[in-house]
Coordinates of C-alpha atoms and ligand atoms in Angstrom, one line a residue:
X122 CA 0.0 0.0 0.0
X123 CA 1.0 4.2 -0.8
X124 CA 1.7 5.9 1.7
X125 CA 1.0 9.6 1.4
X126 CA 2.4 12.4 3.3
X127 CA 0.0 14.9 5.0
X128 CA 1.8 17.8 3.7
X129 CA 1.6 16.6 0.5
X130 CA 5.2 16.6 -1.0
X131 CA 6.6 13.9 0.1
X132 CA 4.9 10.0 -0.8
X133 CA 6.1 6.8 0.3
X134 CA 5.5 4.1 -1.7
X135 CA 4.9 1.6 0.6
X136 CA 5.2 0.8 4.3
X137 CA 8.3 -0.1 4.8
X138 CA 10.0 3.2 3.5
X139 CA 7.2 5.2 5.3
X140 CA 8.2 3.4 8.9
X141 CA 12.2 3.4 7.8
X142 CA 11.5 6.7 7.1
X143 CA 9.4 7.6 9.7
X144 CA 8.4 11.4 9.0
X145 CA 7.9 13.0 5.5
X146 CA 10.9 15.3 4.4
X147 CA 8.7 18.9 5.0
X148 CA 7.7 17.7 8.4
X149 CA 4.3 15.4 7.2
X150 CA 3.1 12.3 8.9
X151 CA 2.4 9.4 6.8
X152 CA -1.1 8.6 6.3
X153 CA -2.3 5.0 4.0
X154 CA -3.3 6.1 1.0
X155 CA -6.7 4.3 1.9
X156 CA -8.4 2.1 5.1
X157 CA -8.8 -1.7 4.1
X158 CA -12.2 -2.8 5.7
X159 CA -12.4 -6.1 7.2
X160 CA -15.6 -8.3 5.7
X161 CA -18.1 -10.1 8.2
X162 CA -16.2 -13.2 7.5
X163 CA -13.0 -11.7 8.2
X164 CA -14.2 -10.1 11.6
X165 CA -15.4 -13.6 12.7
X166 CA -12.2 -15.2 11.9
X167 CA -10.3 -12.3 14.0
X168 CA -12.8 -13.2 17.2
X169 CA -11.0 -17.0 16.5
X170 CA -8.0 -16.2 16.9
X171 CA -5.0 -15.5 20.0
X172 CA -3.1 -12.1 19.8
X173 CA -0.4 -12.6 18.1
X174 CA -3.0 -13.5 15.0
X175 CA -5.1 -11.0 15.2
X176 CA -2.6 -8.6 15.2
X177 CA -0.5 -9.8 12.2
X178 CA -4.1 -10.0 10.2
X179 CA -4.3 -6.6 10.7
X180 CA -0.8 -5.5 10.4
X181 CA -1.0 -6.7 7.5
X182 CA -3.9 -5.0 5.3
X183 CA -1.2 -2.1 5.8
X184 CA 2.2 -3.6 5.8
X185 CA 1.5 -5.5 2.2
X186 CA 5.2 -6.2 1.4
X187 CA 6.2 -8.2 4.6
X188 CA 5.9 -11.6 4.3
X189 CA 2.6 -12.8 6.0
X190 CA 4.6 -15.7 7.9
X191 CA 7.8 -13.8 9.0
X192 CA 5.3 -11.0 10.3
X193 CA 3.3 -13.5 12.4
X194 CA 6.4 -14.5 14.0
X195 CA 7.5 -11.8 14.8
X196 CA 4.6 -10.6 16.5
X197 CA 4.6 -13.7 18.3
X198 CA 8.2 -12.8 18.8
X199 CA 7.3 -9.4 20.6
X200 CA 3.6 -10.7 22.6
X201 CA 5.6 -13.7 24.2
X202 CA 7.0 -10.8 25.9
X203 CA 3.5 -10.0 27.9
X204 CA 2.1 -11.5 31.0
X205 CA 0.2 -14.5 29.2
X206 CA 1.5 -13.7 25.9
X207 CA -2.2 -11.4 25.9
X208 CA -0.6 -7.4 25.6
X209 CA -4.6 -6.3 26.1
X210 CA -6.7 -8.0 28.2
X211 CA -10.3 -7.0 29.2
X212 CA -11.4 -6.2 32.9
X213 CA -15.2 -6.1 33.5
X214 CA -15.1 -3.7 36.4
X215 CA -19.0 -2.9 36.6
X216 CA -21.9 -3.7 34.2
X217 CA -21.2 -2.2 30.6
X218 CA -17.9 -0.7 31.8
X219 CA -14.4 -2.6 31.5
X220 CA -10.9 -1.5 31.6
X221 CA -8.7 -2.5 28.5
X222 CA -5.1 -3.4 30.5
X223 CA -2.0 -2.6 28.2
X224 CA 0.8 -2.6 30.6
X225 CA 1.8 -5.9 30.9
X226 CA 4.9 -5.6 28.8
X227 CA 8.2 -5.4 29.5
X228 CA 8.2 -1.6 30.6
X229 CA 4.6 -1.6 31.9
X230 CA 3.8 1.0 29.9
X231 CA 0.9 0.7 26.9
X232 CA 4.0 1.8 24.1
X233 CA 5.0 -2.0 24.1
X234 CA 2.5 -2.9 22.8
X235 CA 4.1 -1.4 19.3
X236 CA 8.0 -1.3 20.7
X237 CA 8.3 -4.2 21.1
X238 CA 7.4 -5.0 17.2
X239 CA 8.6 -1.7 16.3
X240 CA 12.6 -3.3 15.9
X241 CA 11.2 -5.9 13.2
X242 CA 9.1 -3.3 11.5
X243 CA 12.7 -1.5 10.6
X244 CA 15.0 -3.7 10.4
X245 CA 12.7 -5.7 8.0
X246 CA 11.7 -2.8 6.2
X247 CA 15.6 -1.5 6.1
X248 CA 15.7 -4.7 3.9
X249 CA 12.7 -4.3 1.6
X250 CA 13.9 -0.6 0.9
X251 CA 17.5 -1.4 -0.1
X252 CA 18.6 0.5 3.5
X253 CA 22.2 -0.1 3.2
X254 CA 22.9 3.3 6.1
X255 CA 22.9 2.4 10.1
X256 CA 19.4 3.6 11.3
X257 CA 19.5 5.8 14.3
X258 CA 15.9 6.3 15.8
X259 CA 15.7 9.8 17.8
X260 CA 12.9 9.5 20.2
X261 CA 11.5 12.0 22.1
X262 CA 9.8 11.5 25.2
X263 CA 7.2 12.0 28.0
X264 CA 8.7 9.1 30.0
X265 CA 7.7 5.8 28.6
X266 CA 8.2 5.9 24.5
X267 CA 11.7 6.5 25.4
X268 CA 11.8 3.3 27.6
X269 CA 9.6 1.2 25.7
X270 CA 12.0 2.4 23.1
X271 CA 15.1 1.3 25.0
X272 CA 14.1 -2.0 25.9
X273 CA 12.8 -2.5 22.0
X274 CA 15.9 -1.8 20.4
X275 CA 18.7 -2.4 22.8
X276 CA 21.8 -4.2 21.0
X277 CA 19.9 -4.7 18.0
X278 CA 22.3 -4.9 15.0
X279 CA 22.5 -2.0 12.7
X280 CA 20.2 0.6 14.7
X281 CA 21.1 2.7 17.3
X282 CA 19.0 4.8 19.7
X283 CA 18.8 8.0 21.0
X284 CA 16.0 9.5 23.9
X285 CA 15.8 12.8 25.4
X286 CA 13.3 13.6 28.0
X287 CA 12.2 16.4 30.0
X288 CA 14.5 16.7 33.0
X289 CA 12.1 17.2 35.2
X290 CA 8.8 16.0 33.6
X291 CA 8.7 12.4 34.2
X292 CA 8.3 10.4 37.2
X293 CA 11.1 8.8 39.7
X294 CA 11.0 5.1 38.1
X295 CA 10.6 7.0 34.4
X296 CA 13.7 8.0 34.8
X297 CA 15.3 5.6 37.0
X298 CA 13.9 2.9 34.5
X299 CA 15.8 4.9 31.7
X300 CA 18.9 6.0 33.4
X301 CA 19.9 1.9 33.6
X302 CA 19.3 1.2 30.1
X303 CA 21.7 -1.9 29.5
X304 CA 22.4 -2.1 25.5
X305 CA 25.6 -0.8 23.3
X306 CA 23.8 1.2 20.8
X307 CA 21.7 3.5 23.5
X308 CA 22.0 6.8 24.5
X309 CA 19.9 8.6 27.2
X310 CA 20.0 12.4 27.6
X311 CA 18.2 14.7 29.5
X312 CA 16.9 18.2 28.4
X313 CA 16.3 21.2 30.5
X314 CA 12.6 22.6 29.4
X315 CA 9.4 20.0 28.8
X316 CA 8.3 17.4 26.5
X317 CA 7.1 19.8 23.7
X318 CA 11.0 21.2 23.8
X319 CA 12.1 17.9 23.5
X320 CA 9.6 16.9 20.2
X321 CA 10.2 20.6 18.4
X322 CA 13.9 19.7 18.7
X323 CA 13.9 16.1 17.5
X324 CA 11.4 17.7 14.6
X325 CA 14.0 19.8 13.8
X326 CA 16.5 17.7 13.3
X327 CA 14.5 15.3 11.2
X328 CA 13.1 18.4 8.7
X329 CA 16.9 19.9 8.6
X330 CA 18.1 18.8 5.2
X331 CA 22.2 19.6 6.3
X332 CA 21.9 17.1 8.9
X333 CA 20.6 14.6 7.0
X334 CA 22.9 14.7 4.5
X335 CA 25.8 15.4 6.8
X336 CA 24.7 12.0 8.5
X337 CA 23.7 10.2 5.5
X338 CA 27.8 10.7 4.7
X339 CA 28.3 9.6 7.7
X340 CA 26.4 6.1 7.1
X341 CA 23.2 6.9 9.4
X342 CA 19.7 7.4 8.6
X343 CA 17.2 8.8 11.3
X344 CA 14.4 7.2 12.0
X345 CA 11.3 7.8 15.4
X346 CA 9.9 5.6 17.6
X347 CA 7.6 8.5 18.1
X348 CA 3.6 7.9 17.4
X349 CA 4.4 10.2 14.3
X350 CA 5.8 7.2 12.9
X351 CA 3.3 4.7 10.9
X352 CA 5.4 1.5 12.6
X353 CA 4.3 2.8 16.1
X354 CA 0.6 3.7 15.2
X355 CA -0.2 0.4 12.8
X356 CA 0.0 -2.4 15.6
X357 CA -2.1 0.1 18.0
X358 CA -5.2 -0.4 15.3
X359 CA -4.9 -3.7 16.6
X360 CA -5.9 -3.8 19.9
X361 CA -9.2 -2.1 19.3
X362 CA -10.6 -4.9 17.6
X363 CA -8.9 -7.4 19.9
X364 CA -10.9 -5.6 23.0
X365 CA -14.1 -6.1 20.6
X366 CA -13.4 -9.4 19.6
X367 CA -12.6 -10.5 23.5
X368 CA -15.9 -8.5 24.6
X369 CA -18.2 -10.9 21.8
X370 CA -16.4 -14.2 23.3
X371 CA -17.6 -13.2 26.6
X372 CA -20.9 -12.7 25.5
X373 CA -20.8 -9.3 26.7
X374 CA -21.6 -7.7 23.1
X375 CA -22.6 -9.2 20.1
X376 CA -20.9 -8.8 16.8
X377 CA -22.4 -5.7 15.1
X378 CA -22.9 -3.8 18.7
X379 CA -21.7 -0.6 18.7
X380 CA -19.0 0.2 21.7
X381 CA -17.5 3.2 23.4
X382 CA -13.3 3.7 23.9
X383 CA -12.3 6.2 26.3
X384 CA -8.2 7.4 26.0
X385 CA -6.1 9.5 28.1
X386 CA -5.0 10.9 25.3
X387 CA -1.2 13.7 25.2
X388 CA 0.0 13.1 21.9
X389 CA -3.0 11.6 20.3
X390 CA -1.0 8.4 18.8
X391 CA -3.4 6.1 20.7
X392 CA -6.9 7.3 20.3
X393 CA -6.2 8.3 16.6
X394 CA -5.4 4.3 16.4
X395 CA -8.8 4.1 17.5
X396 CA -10.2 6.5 14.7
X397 CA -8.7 4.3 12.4
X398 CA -9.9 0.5 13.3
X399 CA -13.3 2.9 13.2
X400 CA -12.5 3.3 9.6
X401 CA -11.6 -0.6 9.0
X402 CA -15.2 -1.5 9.8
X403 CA -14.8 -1.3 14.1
X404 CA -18.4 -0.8 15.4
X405 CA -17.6 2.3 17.7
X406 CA -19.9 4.4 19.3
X407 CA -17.4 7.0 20.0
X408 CA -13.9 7.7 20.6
X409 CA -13.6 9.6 23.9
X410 CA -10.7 11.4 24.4
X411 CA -9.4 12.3 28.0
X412 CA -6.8 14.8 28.6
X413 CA -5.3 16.3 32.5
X414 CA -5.3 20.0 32.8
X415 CA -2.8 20.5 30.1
X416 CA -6.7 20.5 28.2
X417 CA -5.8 22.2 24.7
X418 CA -7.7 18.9 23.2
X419 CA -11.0 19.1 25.3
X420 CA -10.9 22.7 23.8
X421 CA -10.2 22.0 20.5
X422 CA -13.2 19.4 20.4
X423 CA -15.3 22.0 22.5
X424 CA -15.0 24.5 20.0
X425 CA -12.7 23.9 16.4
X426 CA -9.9 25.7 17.5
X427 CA -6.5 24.4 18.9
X428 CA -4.6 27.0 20.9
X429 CA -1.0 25.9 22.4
X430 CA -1.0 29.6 23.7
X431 CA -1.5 28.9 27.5
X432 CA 0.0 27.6 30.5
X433 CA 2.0 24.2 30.6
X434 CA 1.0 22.1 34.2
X435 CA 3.3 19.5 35.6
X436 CA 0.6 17.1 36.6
X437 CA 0.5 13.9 37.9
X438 CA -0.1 12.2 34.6
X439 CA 3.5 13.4 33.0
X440 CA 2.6 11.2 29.8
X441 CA 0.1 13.2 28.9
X442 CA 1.5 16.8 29.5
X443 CA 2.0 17.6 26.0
X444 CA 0.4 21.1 24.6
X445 CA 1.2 19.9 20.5
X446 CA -0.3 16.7 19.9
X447 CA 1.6 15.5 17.0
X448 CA -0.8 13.0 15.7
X449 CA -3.9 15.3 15.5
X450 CA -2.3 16.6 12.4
X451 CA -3.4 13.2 11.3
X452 CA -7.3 13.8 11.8
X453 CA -7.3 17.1 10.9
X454 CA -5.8 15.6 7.0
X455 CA -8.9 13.0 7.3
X456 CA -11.5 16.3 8.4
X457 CA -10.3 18.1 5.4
X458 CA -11.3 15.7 3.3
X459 CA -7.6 14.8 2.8
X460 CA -6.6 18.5 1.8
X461 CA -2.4 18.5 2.1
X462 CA -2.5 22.2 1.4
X463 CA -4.7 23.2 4.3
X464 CA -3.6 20.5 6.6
X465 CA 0.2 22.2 5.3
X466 CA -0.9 25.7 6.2
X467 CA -2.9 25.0 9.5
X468 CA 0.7 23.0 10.6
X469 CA 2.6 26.1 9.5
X470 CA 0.3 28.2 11.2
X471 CA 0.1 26.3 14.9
X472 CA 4.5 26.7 14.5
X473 CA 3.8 30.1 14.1
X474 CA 1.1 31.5 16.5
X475 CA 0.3 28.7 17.6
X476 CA -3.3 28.1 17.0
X477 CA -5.8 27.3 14.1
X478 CA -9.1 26.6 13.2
X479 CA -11.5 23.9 11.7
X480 CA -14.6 24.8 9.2
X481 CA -17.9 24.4 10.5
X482 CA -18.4 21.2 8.6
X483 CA -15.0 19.5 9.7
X484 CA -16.5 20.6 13.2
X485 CA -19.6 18.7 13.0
X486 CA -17.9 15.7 11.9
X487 CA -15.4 15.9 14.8
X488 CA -18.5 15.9 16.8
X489 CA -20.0 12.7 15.6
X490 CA -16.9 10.8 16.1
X491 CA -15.7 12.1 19.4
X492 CA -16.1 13.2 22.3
X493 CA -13.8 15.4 24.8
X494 CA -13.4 16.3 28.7
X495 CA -10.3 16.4 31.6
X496 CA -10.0 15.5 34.7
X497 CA -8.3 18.0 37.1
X498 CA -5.3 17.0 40.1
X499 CA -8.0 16.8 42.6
X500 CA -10.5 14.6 40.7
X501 CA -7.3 12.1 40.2
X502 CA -6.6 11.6 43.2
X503 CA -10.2 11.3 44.7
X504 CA -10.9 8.8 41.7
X505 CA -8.1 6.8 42.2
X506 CA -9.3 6.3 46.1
X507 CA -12.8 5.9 45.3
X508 CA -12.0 3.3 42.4
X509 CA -9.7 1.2 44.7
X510 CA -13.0 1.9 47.7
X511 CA -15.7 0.8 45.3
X512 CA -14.4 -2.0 43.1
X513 CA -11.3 -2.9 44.4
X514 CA -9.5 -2.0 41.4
X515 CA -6.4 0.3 41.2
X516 CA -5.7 2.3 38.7
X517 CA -2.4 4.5 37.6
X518 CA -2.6 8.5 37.3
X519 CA -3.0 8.3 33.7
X520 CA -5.6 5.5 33.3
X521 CA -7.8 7.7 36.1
X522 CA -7.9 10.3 33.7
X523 CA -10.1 8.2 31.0
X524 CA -12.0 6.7 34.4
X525 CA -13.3 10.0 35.3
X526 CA -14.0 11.8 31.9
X527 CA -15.5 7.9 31.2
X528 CA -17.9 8.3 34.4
X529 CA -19.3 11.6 33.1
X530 CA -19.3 10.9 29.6
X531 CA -21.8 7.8 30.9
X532 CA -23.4 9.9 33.1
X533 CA -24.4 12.8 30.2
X534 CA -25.0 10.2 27.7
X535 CA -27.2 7.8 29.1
X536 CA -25.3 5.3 26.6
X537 CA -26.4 1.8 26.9
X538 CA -23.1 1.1 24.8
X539 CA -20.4 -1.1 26.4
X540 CA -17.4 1.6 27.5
X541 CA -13.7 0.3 27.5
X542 CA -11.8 2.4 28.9
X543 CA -8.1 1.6 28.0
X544 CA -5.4 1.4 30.4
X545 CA -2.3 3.1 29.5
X546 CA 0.4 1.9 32.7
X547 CA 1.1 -0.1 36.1
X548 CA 0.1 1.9 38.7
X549 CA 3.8 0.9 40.3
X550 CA 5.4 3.4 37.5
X551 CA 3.7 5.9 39.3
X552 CA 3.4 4.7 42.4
X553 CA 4.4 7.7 44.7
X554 CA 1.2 9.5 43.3
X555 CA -1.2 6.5 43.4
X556 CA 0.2 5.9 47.1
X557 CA -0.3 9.4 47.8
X558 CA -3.9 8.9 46.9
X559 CA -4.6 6.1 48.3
X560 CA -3.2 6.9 51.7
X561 CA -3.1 11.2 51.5
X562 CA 0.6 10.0 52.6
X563 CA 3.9 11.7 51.0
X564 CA 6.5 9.4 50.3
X565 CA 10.0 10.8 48.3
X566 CA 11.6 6.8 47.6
X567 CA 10.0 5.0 45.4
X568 CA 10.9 1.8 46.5
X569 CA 9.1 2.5 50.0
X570 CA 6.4 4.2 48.3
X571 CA 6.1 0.6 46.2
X572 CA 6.5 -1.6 49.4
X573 CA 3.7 0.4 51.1
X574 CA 1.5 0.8 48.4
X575 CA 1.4 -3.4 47.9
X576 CA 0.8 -3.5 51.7
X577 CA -2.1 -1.3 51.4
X578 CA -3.7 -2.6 48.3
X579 CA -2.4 -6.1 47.9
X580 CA -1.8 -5.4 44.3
X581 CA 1.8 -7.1 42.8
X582 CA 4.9 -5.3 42.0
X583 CA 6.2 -5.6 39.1
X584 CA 9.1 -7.6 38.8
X585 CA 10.6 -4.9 36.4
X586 CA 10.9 -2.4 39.1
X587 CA 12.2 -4.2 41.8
X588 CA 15.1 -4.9 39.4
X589 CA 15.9 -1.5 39.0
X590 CA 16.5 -0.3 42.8
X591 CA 20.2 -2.7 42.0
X592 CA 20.8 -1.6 38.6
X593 CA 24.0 0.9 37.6
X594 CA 22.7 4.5 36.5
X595 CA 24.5 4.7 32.9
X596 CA 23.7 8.0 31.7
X597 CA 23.9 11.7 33.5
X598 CA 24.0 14.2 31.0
X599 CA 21.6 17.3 31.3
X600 CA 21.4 20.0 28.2
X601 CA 20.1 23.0 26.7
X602 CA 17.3 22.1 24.3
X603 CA 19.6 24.3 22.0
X604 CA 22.3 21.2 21.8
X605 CA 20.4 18.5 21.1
X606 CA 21.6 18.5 17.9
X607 CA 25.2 18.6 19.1
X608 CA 24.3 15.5 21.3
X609 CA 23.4 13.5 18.4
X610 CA 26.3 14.3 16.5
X611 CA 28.5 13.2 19.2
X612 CA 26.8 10.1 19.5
X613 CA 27.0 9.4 15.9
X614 CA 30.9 10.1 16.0
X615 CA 31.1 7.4 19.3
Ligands
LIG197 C1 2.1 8.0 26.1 C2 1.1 7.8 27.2 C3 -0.2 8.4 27.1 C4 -0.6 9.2 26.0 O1 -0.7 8.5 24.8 P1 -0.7 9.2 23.3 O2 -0.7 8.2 22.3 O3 0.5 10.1 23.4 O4 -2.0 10.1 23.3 C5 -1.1 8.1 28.1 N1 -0.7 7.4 29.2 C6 0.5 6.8 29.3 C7 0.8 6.1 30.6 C8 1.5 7.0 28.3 O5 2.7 6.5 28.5

């Protein structure tokens, strides 16, 4: 299948030089160039089969030019790697309302769900495109693309990685988690400002013709790990219609119902995955997208116009504080009606005031699909307590988001619609918060905070954290957003 930028200059002719690639040359995203629609038979079969399957099948409608078999076992490959080899299973927490669980993986974070594949999906698309260059994927990161990232592609031959994040915009085992990243071909760097800092500058580097070339002489190619990357987006689709599928073997829907998703969405990779198993034939309701008090989304659904122009908040939920949401350049091409000029000039526009507008049409077809709110610090923390209270169940800082904005959303609607909401991380990645919540008690070590937290709630740790209180912290460096570019350079030259 084409791939065709959303700026409209710059093509890819098939997957495997859009994920090499990973962003168009004038900044675009990769879009397909259409969304294959699964039959009735085709759906049925899905609901028959384990992860691993269903995934491939629908990896596949995209990814045309892997080989069928080699892609199956590779996603095997990667979903071994989950509790259960299942990387989404489905809670029922109450009647009509279950929780979609993604953080099983090896970071505990919903990203491994496509990291984990993500290293396949280059390397194996390096070959189909004639790559001869040593790829170096640039990530940028709100705390657990950069791990998920990390633990992907460590001592893989032929790539290397680089992450920057936020300095102080992540949580303690974020950063402790990335700070003792084992693997020859990583590099971890810190970068004084936020996470929007740290995605301009990787843009940057990736639009800047010099440096490619410069590198390209060198024998590198960049590539992202990012959501803006088609290889990080294509086997989210997936678990949308494994959630469905699970949901009509339970005999909770049948096949044909219409469902509900809600996402705590920051840079709208995730619920935009959503938007498009919608457009392969998914019967959902709506897409509801939950955002903290960093709410430029629940504003631009509210009301057609995104506006970065306001105060940043370091909440709880560091995942999602992200003002530009790269992937709603994405919808915003569908809204148009797939218009590369105005999607081009709007993008041009939000870099340089930092806000634009949709039509009155693409509003009211925003409106049909979606739905928006946010959940403020408070409501976090009281929803976490009264979720643990009232069902037992414990949820992380980011999940809680979608909980509340789901509990309103259900309240307003009066849907009789099943609601997934989906779970984005362990609670244990941000446990200091959660524990905080749960007990109004303040603890600075994580490890404690962890200890207590399991005494209180009975709830596992994961094994992945314990590990970390005796690994060797590797990387130190802190920068200026301004030398990120000098960072990579010197990395190269290593
Ligand atoms: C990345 C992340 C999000 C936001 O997902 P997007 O795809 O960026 O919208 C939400 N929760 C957690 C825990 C995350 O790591």
């Amino acid at each position: 299948m084409k791939f065709i930028s959303t700026r409209g200059k710059a093509d890819a002719p098939n997957s495997s030089y859009a994920i090499t690639k990973g962003l168009a040359d004038e900044g675009g995203l990769f879009v397909p160039e259409t969304f294959p629609v699964l039959t009735e038979t085709e759906f049925k079969q899905l609901c028959d089969m384990n992860y691993a399957e269903r995934a491939c099948t629908i990896l596949h409608k995209y990814l045309e030019e892997y080989d069928f078999d080699n892609l199956l076992t590779a996603c095997e490959n990667a979903y071994g790697k989950f509790e259960n080899s299942d990387p989404a299973p489905v809670v029922k927490i109450d009647e009509n309302l279950f929780v979609m669980e993604l953080f099983h993986g090896p970071t505990l974070a919903f990203k491994d769900v496509a990291l984990t594949l993500l290293p396949y999906l280059l390397k194996q698309g390096a070959l189909y495109t004639g790559i001869k260059e040593d790829i170096l994927v640039l990530v940028a990161t709100s705390g657990d693309t950069g791990k998920a990232a990390l633990e992907g592609l460590k001592d893989a031959d032929g790539v290397k990685i680089m992450v920057f994040y936020p300095s102080e915009g992540v949580s303690d085992m974020q950063k402790l988690q990335m700070r003792t990243q084992e693997g020859r071909n990583v590099n971890v760097v810190a970068v004084k400002g936020n996470f929007d800092d740290c995605q301009t500058a990787v843009k940057n580097i990736f639009s800047d013709k010099n440096t490619n070339q410069l590198l390209k002489e060198k024998g590198v190619i960049l590539s992202s790990a990012n959501s803006m990357n088609f290889g990080r987006l294509a086997p989210q689709i997936a678990y949308y219609f494994s959630a469905y599928c699970d949901l009509v073997n339970s005999e909770q829907i049948k096949l044909g119902d219409k469902i509900d998703f809600v996402v705590p969405t920051g840079n709208f990779g995730n619920i935009l995955a959503g938007y498009y198993a919608k457009r392969m034939g998914l019967p959902v309701n709506k897409l509801i997208c939950a955002s903290n008090s960093n709410n430029v989304l629940t504003e631009f659904f509210a009301d057609g116009t995104y506006d970065a122009n306001r105060e940043f908040f370091k909440t709880v939920s560091p995942s999602m504080d992200i003002l530009i949401s790269s992937n709603l350049e994405r919808l915003v091409f569908e809204l148009s009606g797939r218009n590369c000029e105005l999607t081009a000039s709007r993008m041009a526009e939000l870099k340089k005031v930092g806000k634009y507008s949709l039509s009155s049409e693409e509003k009211k077809v925003l409106d049909k699909e979606f739905f928006a709110d946010y959940c403020d610090e408070e409501e976090c923390f009281d929803t976490i307590l009264e979720m643990f209270e009232e069902y037992g169940y414990l949820l992380d800082t980011h999940t809680v988001v979608a909980m509340k904005v789901a509990q309103g959303y259900i309240d307003y609607s009066e849907t009789d619609c099943a609601t997934v909401v989906l779970s984005t991380a362990s609670p244990y990645k941000f446990t200091q918060d959660v524990l905080k919540a749960i007990s109004g008690k303040t603890q600075k070590d994580p490890f404690i905070a962890a200890s207590t937290l399991n005494e209180l709630t009975a709830a596992p740790i994961p094994e992945q954290l314990l590990g970390l209180k005796k690994k060797e912290v590797r990387f130190h460096d802190v920068i200026e957003r301004t030398e990120t570019l000098d960072a990579v350079m010197q990395f190269v030259e290593k």
